[in-house]
CSV table of C-alpha atoms and ligand atoms in Angstrom, one decimal:
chain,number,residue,atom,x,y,z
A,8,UNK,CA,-13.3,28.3,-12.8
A,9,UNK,CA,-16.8,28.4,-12.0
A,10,UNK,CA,-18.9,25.7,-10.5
A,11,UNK,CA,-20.4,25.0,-13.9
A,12,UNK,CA,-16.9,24.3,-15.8
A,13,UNK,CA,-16.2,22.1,-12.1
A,14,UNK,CA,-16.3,18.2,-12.7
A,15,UNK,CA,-16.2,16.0,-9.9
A,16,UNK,CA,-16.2,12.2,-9.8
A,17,UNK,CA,-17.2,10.4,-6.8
A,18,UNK,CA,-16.4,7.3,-5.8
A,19,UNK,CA,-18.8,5.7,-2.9
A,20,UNK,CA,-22.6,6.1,-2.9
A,21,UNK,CA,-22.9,5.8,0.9
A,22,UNK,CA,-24.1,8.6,3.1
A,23,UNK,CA,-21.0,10.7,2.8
A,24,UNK,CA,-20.5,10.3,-1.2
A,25,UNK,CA,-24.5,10.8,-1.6
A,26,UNK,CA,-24.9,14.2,0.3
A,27,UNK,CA,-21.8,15.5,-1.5
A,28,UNK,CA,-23.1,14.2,-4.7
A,29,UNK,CA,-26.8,15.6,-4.1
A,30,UNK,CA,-24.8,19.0,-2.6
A,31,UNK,CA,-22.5,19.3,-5.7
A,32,UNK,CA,-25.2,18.9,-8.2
A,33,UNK,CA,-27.8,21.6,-6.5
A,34,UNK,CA,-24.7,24.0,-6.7
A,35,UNK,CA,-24.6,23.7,-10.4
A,36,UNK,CA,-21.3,21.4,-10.7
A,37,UNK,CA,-21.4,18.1,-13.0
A,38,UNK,CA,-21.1,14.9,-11.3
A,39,UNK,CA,-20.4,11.2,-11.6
A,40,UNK,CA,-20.7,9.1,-8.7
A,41,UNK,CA,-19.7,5.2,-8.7
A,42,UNK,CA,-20.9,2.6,-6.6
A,43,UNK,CA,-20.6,-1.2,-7.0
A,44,UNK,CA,-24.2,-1.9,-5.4
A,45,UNK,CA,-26.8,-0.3,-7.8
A,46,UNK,CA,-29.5,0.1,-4.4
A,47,UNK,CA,-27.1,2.4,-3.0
A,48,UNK,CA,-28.1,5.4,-5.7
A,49,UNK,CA,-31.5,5.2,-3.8
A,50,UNK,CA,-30.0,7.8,-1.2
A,51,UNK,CA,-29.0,10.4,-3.9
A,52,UNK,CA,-32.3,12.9,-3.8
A,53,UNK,CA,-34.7,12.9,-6.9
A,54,UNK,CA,-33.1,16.5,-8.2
A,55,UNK,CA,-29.6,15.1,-8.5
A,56,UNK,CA,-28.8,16.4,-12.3
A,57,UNK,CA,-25.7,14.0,-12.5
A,58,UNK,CA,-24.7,10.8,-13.6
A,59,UNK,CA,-24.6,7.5,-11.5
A,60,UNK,CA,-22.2,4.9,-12.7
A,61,UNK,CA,-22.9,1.1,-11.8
A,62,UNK,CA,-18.7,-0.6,-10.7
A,63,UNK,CA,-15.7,-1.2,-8.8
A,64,UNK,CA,-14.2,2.4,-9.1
A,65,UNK,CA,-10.4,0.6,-8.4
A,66,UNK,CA,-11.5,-0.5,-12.2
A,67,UNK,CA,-9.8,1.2,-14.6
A,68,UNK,CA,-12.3,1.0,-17.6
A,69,UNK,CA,-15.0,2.1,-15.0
A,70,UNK,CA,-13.3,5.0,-14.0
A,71,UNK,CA,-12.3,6.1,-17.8
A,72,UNK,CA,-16.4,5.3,-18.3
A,73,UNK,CA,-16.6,8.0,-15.4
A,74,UNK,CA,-14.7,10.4,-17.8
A,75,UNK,CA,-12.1,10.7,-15.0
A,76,UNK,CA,-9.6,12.4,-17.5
A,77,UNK,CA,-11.4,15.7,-17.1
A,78,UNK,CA,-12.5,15.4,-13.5
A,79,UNK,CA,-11.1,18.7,-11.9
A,80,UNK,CA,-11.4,16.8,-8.5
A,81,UNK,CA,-11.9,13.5,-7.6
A,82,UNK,CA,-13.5,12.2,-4.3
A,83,UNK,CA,-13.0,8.3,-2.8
A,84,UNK,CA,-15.4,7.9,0.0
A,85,UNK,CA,-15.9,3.9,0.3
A,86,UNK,CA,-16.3,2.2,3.3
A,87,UNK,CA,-12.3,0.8,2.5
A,88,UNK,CA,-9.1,2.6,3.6
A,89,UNK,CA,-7.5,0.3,1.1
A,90,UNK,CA,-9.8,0.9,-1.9
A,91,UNK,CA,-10.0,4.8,-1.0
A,92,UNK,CA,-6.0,4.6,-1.4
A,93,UNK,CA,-5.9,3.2,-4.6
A,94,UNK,CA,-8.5,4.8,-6.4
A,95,UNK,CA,-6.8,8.3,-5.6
A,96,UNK,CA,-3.6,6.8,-5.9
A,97,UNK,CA,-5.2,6.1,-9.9
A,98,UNK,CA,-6.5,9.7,-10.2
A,99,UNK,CA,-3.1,11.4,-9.2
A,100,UNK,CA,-0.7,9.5,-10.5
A,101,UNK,CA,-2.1,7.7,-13.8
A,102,UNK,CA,-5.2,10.3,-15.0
A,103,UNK,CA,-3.0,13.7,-13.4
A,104,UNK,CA,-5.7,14.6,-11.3
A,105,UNK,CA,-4.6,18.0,-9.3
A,106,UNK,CA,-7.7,17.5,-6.3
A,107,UNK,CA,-7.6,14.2,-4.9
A,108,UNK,CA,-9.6,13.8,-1.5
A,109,UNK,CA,-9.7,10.6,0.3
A,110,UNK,CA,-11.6,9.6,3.4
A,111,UNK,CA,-9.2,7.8,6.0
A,112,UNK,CA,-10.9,5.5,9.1
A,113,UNK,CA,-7.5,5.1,10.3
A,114,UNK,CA,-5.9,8.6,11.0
A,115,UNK,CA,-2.9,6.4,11.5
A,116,UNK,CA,-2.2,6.0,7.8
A,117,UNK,CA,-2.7,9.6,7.1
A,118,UNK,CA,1.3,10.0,6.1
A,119,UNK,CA,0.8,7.2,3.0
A,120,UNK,CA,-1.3,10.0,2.0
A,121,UNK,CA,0.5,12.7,2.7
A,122,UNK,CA,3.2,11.2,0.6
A,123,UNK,CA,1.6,11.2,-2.3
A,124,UNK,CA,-0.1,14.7,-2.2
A,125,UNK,CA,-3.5,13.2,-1.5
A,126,UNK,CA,-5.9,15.3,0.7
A,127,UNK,CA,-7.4,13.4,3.5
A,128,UNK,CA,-10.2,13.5,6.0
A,129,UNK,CA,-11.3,11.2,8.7
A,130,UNK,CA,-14.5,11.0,10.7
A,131,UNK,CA,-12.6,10.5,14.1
A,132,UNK,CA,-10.0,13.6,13.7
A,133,UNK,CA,-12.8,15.5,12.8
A,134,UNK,CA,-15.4,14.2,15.4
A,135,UNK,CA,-12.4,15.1,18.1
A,136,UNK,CA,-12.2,18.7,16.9
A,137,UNK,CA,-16.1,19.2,17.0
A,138,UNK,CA,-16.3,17.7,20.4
A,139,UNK,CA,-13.2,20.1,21.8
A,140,UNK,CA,-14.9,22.7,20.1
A,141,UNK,CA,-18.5,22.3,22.0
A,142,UNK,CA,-16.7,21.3,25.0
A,143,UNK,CA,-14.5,24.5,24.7
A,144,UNK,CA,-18.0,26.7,23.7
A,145,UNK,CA,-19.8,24.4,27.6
A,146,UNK,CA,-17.4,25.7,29.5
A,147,UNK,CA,-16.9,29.7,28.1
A,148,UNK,CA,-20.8,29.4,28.6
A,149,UNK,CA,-20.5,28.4,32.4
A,150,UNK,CA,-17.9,31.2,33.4
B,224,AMP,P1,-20.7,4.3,3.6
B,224,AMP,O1,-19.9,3.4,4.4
B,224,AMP,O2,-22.2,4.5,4.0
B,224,AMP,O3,-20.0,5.6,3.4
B,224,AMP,O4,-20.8,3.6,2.1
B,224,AMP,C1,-19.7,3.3,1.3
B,224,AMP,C2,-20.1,3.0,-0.1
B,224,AMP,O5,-18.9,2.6,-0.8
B,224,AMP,C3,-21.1,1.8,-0.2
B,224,AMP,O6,-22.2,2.2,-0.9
B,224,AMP,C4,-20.3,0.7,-1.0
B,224,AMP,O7,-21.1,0.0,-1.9
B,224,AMP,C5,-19.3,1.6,-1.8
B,224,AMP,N1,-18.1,0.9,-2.2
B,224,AMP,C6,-17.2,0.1,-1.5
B,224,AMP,N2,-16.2,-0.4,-2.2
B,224,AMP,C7,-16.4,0.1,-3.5
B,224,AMP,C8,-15.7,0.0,-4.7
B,224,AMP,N3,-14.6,-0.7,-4.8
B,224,AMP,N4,-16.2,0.7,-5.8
B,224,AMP,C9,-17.3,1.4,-5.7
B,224,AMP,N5,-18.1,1.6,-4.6
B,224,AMP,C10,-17.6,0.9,-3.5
């Protein structure tokens, strides 16, 4: 599939969900990105080519107005363990979504996820591995 055929659907206009969304977009891929605050679009960048949807994405009408049905991946990255669940929980299980990403504050929960084939990243696992990793690089630089 190339990027152009790709459709994503975001849900979560925050710093996370905008850079993706203004990244996507350069790349060539359609997007829709949902957020329930309107001002929160302000951080996508003035080239972003896709579409910015006004809702609660845990809606179901806003995320068929999102087109999620053809969405070859979908993307929850609200500020809500909770909401992020769900809304990939909808896009597996009731639209058949085969890529399903959710971002996780609470690695703790990461097996809900895991049990329902759900992809999942969270800032502190992945903060912990970059640390190691300059650690790691600090101390082959000292030897
Ligand atoms: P941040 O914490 O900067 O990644 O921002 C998270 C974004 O998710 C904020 O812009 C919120 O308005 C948005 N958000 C939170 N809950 C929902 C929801 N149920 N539907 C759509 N957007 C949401």
């Amino acid at each position: 599939m190339s990027k152009q055929d790709e459709y994503t659907v975001i849900a979560g206009c925050g710093r996370l969900g905008a850079n993706l969304a203004n990244k996507l977009s350069e790349e060539g891929e359609s997007v829709t990105i949902i957020d329930r605050n309107k001002d929160s679009f302000r951080k996508l960048s003035p080239s972003y080519s896709g579409i910015s949807l006004t809702g609660d994405a845990t809606d179901l009408g806003v995320l068929r107005d999102a087109d999620i049905e053809r969405a070859s991946a979908v993307i929850s990255v609200t500020n809500y363990d909770n909401t992020n669940i769900m809304i990939a929980q909808l896009a597996k299980r009731l639209f058949g979504i085969g890529r399903v990403i959710a971002r996780l504050y609470d690695p703790e929960r990461e097996f809900v996820y895991r049990e329902l084939g759900i992809d999942t990243i969270s800032p502190a696992v992945l903060s912990i591995q970059e640390i190691d990793k300059l650690l790691n690089k600090k101390a082959g630089d000292a030897e």
